[in-house]
Tab-separated table of C-alpha atoms in Angstrom:
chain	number	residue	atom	x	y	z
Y	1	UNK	CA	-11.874	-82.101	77.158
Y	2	UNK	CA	-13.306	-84.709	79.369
Y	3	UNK	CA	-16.614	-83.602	81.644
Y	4	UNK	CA	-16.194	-83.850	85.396
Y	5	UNK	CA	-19.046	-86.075	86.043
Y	6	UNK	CA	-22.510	-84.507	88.214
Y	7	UNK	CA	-23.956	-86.522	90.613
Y	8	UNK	CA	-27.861	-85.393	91.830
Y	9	UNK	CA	-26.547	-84.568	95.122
Y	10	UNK	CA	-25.157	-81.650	93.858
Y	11	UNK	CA	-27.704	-81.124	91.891
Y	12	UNK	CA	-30.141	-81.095	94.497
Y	13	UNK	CA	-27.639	-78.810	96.656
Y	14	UNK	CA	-28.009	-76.028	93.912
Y	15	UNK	CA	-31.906	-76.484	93.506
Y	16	UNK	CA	-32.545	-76.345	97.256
Y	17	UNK	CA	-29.427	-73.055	97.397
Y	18	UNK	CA	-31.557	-71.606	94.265
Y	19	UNK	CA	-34.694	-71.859	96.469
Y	20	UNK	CA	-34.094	-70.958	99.722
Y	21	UNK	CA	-32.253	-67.444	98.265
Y	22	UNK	CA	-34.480	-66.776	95.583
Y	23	UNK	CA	-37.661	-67.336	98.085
Y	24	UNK	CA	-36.509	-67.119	101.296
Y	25	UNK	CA	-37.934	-70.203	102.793
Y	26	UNK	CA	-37.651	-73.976	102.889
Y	27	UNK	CA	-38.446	-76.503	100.220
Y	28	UNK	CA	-40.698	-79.421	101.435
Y	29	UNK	CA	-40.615	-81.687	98.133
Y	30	UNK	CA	-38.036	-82.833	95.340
Y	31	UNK	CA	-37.601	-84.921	92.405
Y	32	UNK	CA	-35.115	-85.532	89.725
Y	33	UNK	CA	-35.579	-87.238	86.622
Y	34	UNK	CA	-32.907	-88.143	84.344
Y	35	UNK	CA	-31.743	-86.849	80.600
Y	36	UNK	CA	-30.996	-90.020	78.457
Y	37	UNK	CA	-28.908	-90.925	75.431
Y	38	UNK	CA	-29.933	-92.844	72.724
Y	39	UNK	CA	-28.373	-95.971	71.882
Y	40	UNK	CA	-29.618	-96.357	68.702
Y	41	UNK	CA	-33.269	-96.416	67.650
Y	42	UNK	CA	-33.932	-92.498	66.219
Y	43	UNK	CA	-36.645	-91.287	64.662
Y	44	UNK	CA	-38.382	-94.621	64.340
Y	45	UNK	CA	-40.319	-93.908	67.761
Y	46	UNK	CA	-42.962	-91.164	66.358
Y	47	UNK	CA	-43.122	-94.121	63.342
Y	48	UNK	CA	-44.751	-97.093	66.082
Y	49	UNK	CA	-41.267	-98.617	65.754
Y	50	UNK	CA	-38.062	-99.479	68.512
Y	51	UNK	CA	-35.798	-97.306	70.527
Y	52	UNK	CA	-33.159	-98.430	72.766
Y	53	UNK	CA	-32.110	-95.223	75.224
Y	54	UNK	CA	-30.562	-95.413	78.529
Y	55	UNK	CA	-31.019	-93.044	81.587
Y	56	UNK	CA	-27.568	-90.667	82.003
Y	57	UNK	CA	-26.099	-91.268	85.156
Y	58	UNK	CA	-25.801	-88.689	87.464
Y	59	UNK	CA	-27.201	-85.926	84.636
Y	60	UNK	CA	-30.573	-85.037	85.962
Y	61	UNK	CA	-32.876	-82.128	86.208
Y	62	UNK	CA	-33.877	-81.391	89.667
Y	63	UNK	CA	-37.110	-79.457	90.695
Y	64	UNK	CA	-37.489	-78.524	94.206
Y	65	UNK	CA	-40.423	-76.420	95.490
Y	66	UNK	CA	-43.148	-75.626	98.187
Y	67	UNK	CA	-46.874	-74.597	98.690
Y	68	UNK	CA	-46.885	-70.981	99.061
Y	69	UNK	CA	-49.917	-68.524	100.794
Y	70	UNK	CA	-49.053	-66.186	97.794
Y	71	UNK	CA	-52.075	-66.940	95.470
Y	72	UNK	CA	-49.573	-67.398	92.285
Y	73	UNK	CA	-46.976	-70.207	91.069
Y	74	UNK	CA	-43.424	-69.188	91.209
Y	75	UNK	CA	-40.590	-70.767	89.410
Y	76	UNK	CA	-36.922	-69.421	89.573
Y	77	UNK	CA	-34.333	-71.482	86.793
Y	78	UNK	CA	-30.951	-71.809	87.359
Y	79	UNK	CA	-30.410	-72.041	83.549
Y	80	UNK	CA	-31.624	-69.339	80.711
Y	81	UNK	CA	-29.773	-66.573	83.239
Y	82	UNK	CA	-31.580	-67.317	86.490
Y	83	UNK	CA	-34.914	-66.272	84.668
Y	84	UNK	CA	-37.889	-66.637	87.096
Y	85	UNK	CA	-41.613	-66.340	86.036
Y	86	UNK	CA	-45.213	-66.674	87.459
Y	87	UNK	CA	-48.480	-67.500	86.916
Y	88	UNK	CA	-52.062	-68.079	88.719
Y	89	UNK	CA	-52.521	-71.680	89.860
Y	90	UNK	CA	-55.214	-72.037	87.048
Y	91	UNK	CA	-53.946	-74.372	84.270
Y	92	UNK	CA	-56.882	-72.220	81.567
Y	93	UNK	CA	-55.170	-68.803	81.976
Y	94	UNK	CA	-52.170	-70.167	81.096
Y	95	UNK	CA	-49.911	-68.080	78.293
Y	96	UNK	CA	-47.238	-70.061	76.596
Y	97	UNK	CA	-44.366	-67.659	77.183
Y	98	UNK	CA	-41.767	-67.076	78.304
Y	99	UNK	CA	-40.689	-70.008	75.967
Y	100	UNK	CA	-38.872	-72.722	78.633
Y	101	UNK	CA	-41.636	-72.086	80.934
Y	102	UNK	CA	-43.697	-73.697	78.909
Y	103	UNK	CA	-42.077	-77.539	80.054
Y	104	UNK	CA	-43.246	-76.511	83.292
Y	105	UNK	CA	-46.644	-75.695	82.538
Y	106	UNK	CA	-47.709	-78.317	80.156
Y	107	UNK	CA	-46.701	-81.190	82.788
Y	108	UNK	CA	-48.944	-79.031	84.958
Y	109	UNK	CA	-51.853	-79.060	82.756
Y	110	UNK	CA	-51.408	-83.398	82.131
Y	111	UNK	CA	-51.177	-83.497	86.199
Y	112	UNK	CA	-54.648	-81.750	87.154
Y	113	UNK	CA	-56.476	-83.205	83.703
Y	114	UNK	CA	-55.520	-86.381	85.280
Y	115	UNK	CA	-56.147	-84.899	89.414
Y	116	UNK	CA	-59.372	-82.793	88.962
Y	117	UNK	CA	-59.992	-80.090	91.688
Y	118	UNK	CA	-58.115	-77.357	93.622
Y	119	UNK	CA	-54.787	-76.701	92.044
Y	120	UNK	CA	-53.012	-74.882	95.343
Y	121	UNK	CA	-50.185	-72.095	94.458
Y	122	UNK	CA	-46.450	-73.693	94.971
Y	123	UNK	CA	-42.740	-71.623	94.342
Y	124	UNK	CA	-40.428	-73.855	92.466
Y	125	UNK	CA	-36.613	-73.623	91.569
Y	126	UNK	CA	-35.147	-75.872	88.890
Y	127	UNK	CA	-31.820	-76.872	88.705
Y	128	UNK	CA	-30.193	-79.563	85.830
Y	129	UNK	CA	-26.809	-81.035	84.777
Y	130	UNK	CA	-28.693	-81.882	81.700
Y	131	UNK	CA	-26.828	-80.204	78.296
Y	132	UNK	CA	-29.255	-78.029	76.607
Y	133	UNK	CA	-29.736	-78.453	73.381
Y	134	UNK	CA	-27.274	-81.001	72.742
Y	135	UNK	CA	-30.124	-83.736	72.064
Y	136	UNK	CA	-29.860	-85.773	75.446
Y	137	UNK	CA	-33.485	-84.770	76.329
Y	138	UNK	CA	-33.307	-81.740	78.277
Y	139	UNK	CA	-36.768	-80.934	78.014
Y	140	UNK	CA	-38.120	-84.149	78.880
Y	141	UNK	CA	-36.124	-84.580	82.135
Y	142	UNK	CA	-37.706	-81.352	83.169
Y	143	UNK	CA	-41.142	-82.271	82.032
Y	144	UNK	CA	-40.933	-85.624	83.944
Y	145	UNK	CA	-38.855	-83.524	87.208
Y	146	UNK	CA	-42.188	-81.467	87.294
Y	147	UNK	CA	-44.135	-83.736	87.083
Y	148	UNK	CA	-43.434	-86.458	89.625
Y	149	UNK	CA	-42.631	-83.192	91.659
Y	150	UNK	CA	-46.608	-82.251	91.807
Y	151	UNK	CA	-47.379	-86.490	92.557
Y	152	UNK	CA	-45.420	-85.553	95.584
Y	153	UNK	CA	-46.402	-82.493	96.824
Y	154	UNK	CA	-50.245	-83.335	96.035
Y	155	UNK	CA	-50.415	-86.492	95.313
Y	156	UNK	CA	-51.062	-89.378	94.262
Y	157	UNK	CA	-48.304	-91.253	92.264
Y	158	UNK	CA	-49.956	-93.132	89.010
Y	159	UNK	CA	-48.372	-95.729	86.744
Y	160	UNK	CA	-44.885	-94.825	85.177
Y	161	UNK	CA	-46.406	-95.991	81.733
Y	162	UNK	CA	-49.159	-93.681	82.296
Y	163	UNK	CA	-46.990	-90.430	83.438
Y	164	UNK	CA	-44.817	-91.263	80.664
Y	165	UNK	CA	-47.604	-91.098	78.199
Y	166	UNK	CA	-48.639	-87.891	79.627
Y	167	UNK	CA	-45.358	-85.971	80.052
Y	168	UNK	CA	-44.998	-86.677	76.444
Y	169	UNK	CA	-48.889	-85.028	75.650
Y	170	UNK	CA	-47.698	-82.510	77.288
Y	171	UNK	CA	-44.686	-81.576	74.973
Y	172	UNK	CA	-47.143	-82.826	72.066
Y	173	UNK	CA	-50.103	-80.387	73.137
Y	174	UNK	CA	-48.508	-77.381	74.864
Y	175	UNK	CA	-44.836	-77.183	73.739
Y	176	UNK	CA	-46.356	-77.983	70.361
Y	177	UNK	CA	-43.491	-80.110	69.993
Y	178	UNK	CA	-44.462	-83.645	67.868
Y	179	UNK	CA	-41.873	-86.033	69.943
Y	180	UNK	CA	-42.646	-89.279	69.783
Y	181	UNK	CA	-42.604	-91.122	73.293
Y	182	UNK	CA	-38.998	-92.299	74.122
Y	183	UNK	CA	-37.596	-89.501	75.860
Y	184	UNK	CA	-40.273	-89.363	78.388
Y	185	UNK	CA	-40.049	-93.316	78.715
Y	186	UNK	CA	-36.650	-93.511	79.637
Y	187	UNK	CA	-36.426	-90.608	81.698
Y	188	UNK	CA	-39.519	-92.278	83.998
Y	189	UNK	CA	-38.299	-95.933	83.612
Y	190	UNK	CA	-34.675	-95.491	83.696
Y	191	UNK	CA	-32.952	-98.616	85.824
Y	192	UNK	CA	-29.101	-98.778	86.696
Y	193	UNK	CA	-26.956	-100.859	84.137
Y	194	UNK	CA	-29.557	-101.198	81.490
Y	195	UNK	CA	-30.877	-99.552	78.398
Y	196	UNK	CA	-34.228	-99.765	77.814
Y	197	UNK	CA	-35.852	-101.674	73.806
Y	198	UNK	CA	-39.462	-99.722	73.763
Y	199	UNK	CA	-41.765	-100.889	71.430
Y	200	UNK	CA	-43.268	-96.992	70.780
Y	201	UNK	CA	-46.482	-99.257	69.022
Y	202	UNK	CA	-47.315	-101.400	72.440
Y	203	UNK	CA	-45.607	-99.617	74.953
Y	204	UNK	CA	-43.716	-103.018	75.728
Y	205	UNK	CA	-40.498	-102.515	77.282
Y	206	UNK	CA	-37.441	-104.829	77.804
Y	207	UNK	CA	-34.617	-103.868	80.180
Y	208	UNK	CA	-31.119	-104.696	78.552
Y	209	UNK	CA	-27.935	-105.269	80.211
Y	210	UNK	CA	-25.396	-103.138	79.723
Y	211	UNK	CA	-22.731	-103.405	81.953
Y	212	UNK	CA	-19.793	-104.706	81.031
Y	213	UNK	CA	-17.101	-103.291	82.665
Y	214	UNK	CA	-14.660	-103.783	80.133
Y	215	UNK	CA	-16.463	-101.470	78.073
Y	216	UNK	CA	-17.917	-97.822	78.290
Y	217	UNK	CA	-19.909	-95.632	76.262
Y	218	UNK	CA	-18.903	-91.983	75.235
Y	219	UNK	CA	-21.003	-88.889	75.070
Y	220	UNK	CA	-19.593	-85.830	73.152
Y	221	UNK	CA	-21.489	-82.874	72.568
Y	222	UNK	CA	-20.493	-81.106	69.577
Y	223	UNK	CA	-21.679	-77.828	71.231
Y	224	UNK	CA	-23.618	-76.876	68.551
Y	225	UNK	CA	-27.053	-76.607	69.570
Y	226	UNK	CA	-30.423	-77.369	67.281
Y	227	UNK	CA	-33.859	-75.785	68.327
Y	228	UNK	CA	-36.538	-78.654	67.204
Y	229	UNK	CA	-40.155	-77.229	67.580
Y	230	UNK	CA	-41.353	-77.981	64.332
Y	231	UNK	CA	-39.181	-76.895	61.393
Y	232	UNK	CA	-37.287	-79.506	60.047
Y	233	UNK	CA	-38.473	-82.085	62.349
Y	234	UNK	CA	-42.323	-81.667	62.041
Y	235	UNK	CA	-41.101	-82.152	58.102
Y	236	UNK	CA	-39.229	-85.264	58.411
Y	237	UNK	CA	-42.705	-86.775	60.134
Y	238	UNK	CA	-44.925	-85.594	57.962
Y	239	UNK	CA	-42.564	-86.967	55.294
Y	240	UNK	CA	-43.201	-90.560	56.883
Y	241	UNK	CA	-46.658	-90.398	56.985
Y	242	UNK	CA	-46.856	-89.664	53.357
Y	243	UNK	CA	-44.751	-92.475	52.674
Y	244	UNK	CA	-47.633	-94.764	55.232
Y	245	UNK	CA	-50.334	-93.232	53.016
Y	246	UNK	CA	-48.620	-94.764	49.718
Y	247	UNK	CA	-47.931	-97.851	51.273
Y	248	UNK	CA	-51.684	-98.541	51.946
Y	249	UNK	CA	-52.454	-97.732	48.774
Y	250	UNK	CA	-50.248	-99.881	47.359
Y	251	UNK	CA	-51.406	-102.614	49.681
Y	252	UNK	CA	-54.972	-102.388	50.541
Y	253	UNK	CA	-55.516	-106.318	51.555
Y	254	UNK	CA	-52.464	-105.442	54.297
Y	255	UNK	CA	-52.564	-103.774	58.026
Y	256	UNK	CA	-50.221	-100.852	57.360
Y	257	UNK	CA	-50.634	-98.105	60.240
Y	258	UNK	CA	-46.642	-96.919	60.235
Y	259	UNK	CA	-43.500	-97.269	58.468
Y	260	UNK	CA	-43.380	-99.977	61.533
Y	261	UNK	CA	-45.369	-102.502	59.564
Y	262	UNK	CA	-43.639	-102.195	56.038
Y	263	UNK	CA	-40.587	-104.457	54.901
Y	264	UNK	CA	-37.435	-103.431	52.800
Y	265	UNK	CA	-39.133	-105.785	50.413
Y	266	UNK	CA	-42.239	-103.811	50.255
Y	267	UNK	CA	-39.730	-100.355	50.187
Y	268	UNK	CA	-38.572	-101.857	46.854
Y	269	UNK	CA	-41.763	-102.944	45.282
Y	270	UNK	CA	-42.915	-99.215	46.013
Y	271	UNK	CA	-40.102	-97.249	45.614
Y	272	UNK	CA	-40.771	-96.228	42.422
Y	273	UNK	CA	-43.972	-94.028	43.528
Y	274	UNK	CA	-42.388	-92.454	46.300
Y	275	UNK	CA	-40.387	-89.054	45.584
Y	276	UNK	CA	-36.594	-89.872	46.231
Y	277	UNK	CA	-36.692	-87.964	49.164
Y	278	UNK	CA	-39.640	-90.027	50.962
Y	279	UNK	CA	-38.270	-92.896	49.802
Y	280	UNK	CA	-35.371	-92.230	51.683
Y	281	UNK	CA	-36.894	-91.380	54.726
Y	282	UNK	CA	-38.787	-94.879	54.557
Y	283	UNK	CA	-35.504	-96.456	53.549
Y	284	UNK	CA	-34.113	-94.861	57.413
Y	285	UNK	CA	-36.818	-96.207	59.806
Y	286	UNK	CA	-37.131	-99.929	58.210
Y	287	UNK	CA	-34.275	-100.372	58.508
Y	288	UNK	CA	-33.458	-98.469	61.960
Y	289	UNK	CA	-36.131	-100.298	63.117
Y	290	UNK	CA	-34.141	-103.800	62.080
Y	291	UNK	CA	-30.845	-102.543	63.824
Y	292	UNK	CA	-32.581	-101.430	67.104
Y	293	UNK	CA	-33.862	-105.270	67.990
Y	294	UNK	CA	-30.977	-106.644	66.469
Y	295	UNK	CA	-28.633	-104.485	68.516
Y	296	UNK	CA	-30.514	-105.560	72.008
Y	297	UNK	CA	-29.639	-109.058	71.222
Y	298	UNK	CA	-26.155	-107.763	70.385
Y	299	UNK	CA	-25.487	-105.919	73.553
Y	300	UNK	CA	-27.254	-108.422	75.868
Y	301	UNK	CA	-24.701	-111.212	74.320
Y	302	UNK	CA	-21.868	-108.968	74.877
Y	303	UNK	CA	-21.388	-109.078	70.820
Y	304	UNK	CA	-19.966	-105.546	71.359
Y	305	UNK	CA	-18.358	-105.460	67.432
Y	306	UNK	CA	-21.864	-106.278	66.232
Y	307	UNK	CA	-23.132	-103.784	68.404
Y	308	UNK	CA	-20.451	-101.153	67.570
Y	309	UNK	CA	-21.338	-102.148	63.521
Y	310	UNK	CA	-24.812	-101.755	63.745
Y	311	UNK	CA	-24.139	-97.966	65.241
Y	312	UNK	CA	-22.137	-97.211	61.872
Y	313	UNK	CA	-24.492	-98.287	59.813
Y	314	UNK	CA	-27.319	-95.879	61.963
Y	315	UNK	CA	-25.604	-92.997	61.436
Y	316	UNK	CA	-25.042	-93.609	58.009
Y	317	UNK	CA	-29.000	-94.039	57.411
Y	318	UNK	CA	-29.305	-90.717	59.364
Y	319	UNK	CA	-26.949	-89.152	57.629
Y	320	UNK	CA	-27.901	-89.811	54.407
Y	321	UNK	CA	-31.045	-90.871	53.939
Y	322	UNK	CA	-32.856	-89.025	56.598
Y	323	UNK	CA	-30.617	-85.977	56.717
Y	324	UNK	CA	-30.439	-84.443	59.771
Y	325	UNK	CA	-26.538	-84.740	60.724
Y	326	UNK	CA	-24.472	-82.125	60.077
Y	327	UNK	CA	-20.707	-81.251	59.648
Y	328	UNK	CA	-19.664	-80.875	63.199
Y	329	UNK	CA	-21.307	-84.236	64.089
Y	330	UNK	CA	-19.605	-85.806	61.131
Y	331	UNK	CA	-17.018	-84.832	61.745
Y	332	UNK	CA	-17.143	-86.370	65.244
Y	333	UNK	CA	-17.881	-89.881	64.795
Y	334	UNK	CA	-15.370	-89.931	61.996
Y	335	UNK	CA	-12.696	-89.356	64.736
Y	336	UNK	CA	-14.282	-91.689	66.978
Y	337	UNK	CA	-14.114	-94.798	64.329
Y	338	UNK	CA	-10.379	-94.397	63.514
Y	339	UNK	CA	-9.515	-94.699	67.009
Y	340	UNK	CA	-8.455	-98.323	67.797
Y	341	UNK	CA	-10.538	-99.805	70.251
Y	342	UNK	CA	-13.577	-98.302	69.088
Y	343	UNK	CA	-16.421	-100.340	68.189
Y	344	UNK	CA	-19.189	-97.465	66.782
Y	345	UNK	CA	-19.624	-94.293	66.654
Y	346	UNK	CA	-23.079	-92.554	65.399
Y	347	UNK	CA	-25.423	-89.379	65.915
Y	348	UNK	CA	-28.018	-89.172	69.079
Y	349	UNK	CA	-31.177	-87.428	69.563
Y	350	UNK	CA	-33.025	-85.285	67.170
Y	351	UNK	CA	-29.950	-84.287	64.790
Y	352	UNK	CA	-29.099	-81.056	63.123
Y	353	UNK	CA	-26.323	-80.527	66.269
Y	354	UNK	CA	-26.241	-82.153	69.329
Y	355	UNK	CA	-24.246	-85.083	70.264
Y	356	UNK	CA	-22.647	-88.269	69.846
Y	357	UNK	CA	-22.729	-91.916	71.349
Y	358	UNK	CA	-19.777	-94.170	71.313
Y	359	UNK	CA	-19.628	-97.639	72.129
Y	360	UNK	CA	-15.477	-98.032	72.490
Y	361	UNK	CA	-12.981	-100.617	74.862
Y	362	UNK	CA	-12.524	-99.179	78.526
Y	363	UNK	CA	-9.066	-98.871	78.069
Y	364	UNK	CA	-9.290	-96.653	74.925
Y	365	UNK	CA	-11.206	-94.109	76.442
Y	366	UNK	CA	-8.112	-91.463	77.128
Y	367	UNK	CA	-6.684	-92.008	73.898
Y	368	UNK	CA	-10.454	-91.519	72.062
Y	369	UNK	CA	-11.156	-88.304	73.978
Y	370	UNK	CA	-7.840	-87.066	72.512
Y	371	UNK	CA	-7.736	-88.124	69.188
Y	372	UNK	CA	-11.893	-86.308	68.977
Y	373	UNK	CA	-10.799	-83.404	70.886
Y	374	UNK	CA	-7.831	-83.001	68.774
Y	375	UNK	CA	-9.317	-83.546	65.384
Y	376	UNK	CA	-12.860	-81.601	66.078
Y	377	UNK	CA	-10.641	-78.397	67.571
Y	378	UNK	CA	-8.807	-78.160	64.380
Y	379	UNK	CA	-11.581	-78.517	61.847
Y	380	UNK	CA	-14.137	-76.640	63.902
Y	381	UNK	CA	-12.413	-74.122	65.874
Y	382	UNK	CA	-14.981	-75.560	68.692
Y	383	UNK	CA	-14.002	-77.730	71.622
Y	384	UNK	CA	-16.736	-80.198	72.382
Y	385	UNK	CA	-17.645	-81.441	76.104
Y	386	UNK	CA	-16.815	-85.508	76.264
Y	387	UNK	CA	-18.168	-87.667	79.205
Y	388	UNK	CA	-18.246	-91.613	79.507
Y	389	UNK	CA	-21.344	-92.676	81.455
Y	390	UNK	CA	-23.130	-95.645	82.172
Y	391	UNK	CA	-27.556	-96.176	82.859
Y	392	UNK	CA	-28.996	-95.132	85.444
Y	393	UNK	CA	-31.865	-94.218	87.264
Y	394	UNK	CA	-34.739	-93.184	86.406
Y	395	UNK	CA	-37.071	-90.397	87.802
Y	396	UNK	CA	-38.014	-90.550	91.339
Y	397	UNK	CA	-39.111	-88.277	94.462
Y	398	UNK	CA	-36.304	-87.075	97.343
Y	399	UNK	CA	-37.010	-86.864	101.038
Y	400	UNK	CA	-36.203	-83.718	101.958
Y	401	UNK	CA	-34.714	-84.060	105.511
Y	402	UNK	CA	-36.449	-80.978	107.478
């Protein structure tokens, strides 16, 4: 079924609603920031390489809040039940639980390492139209929504780079989570009818247009939901770094620091002391890495069946030689290529669940969500959640009108 789409009005209704009955006062500050989707570009960032995401329109997490005379932080969620928690305004006695608190507190941590000195008490209520756990970066729209909620009610605002960088040590260092840095890019930097091509090794960014309105991209969340905080993730990067370690053996003379720096020339000469497994994982990000620039070209030409190929081809590689799609997602983007006016179809985000991207003519859009719908009910028993969308904006501080 297709997704009435949010805007961050209402979002921002619910937060401030959530607020004002949960703590009987006002809100003076808000900020959104937005969840993403990933055009293509996955797990290459945490390996120096390319990403290309774009913010979600109108799919944000909203954080709304106040100083408070109480002496503690208090922070009400609309999501995990209405679950509320709280906590003295000192970032050393802070316990990592309950669990989703923690992307509250580790932005916290990031904001006063960087703003030294008295850390007032502040209630909070946190609202989103961001899935969770269907791999559009949940947990970095929050981490970025509390974030550049403290710039505003303490001040001052810093770099976007820079609060980038540190939203994602936060996820790193007190989620314990080893993301690499897209998510937290794109949901700071997000601009209206582009993606974004990050280098993750410079931090260089390029905005890319895409806004043709004679095509649209897809969204459909499989609605089965992956956990990632370590597990098979932490494994898959590990597994990359002992491929790096080979490499430099193998080429001592050369500047290897990531799977960035090695070609599918130098895969081949190697191969052969790899295990098949690590070797495959190599095999994934030198060549993801080749597809994500590529693709930029491709969409910024409007070469939308180059584009659409070089999607294929992504999921394949994470399919198969880095492993972490699943049935259900299979599944999906199978549907989605035998649909005519589809140009790609492939897995976004993290993988093991989650959902897909589809690049597909405006005019088949009806037709696709049917034909998925259709197929995935009948194989799966599960009806996934489908929404076009186009980029958007990225995080930024509301005037609250008093």
């Amino acid at each position: 079924m297709a997704d009435t789409p949010p805007t961050v009005e209402g979002t921002i209704v619910r937060a401030k609603e959530l607020f004002k009955n949960h703590f009987k006062s006002e809100p003076t500050h808000t900020a959104a920031a937005p969840g993403r989707v990933n055009l293509i570009g996955e797990h290459t960032d945490y390996n120096d390489g390319f990403v290309m995401p774009l913010a979600l329109q109108g799919r944000n997490t909203v954080v709304t809040g106040a100083r408070n005379t109480a002496g503690v932080c208090r922070v009400i969620t609309e999501s995990e039940g209405g679950n509320s928690t709280e906590f003295k305004p000192n970032t050393d006695s802070f316990e990592k639980a309950p669990k989703w608190a923690n992307y509250v507190k580790g932005p916290i941590v990031q904001f006063f390492k960087e703003n030294p000195g008295d850390f007032p008490a502040f209630d909070m209520a946190i609202a989103t139209d961001v899935p969770l756990g269907g791999g559009l970066s949940s947990s970095a729209s929050l981490e970025v929504a509390v974030f550049t909620f403290l710039e505003g009610l303490f001040g001052p605002e810093i770099d976007k780079k820079k609060k980038a960088l540190l939203c994602q040590k936060a996820e790193n260092d007190f989620v314990g989570m080893p993301c690499g840095c897209m998510d937290q890019f794109i949901s700071v930097m997000g601009k209206e009818g582009n993606a974004l091509l990050l280098d993750c090794r410079s931090q260089d960014t390029r905005y890319v247009p895409v806004s043709d309105p004679s095509v649209v991209l897809l969204v459909v969340n499989s609605n089965v939901k992956h956990e990632l905080t370590g597990g098979e993730y932490a494994e898959r990067r590990a597994q990359c770094y002992e491929a790096v370690a080979v490499f430099q053996k193998a080429y001592p003379n050369r500047t290897i620091k990531a799977l960035r720096d090695v070609t599918k020339e130098q895969l081949a000469e190697v191969a052969t002391q790899l295990t098949p497994v690590v070797a495959a994982r190599a095999r994934h990000v030198i060549g993801e890495n080749d597809r994500t620039v590529r693709a930029a070209d491709a969409f910024a030409a409007g070469q939308f069946e180059l584009c659409g190929k070089l999607m294929i081809e992504s999921h394949k590689s994470l399919r198969d030689d880095f492993e972490v799609s699943c049935k259900e997602i299979d599944i999906l983007v199978d549907a989605a290529v035998q649909v005519p006016g589809v140009y790609g179809s492939r897995i976004t985000g993290g993988g093991f669940g989650g959902c897909t991207i589809t690049l597909l003519k405006k005019d088949a859009l009806a037709n696709a969500i049917k034909q998925i719908t259709e197929n995935y009910v009948a194989l799966t028993g599960i009806t996934p959640t489908c929404f076009a969308t186009t980029p958007g904006e990225g995080a930024r501080s509301i005037t609250i009108k008093l």
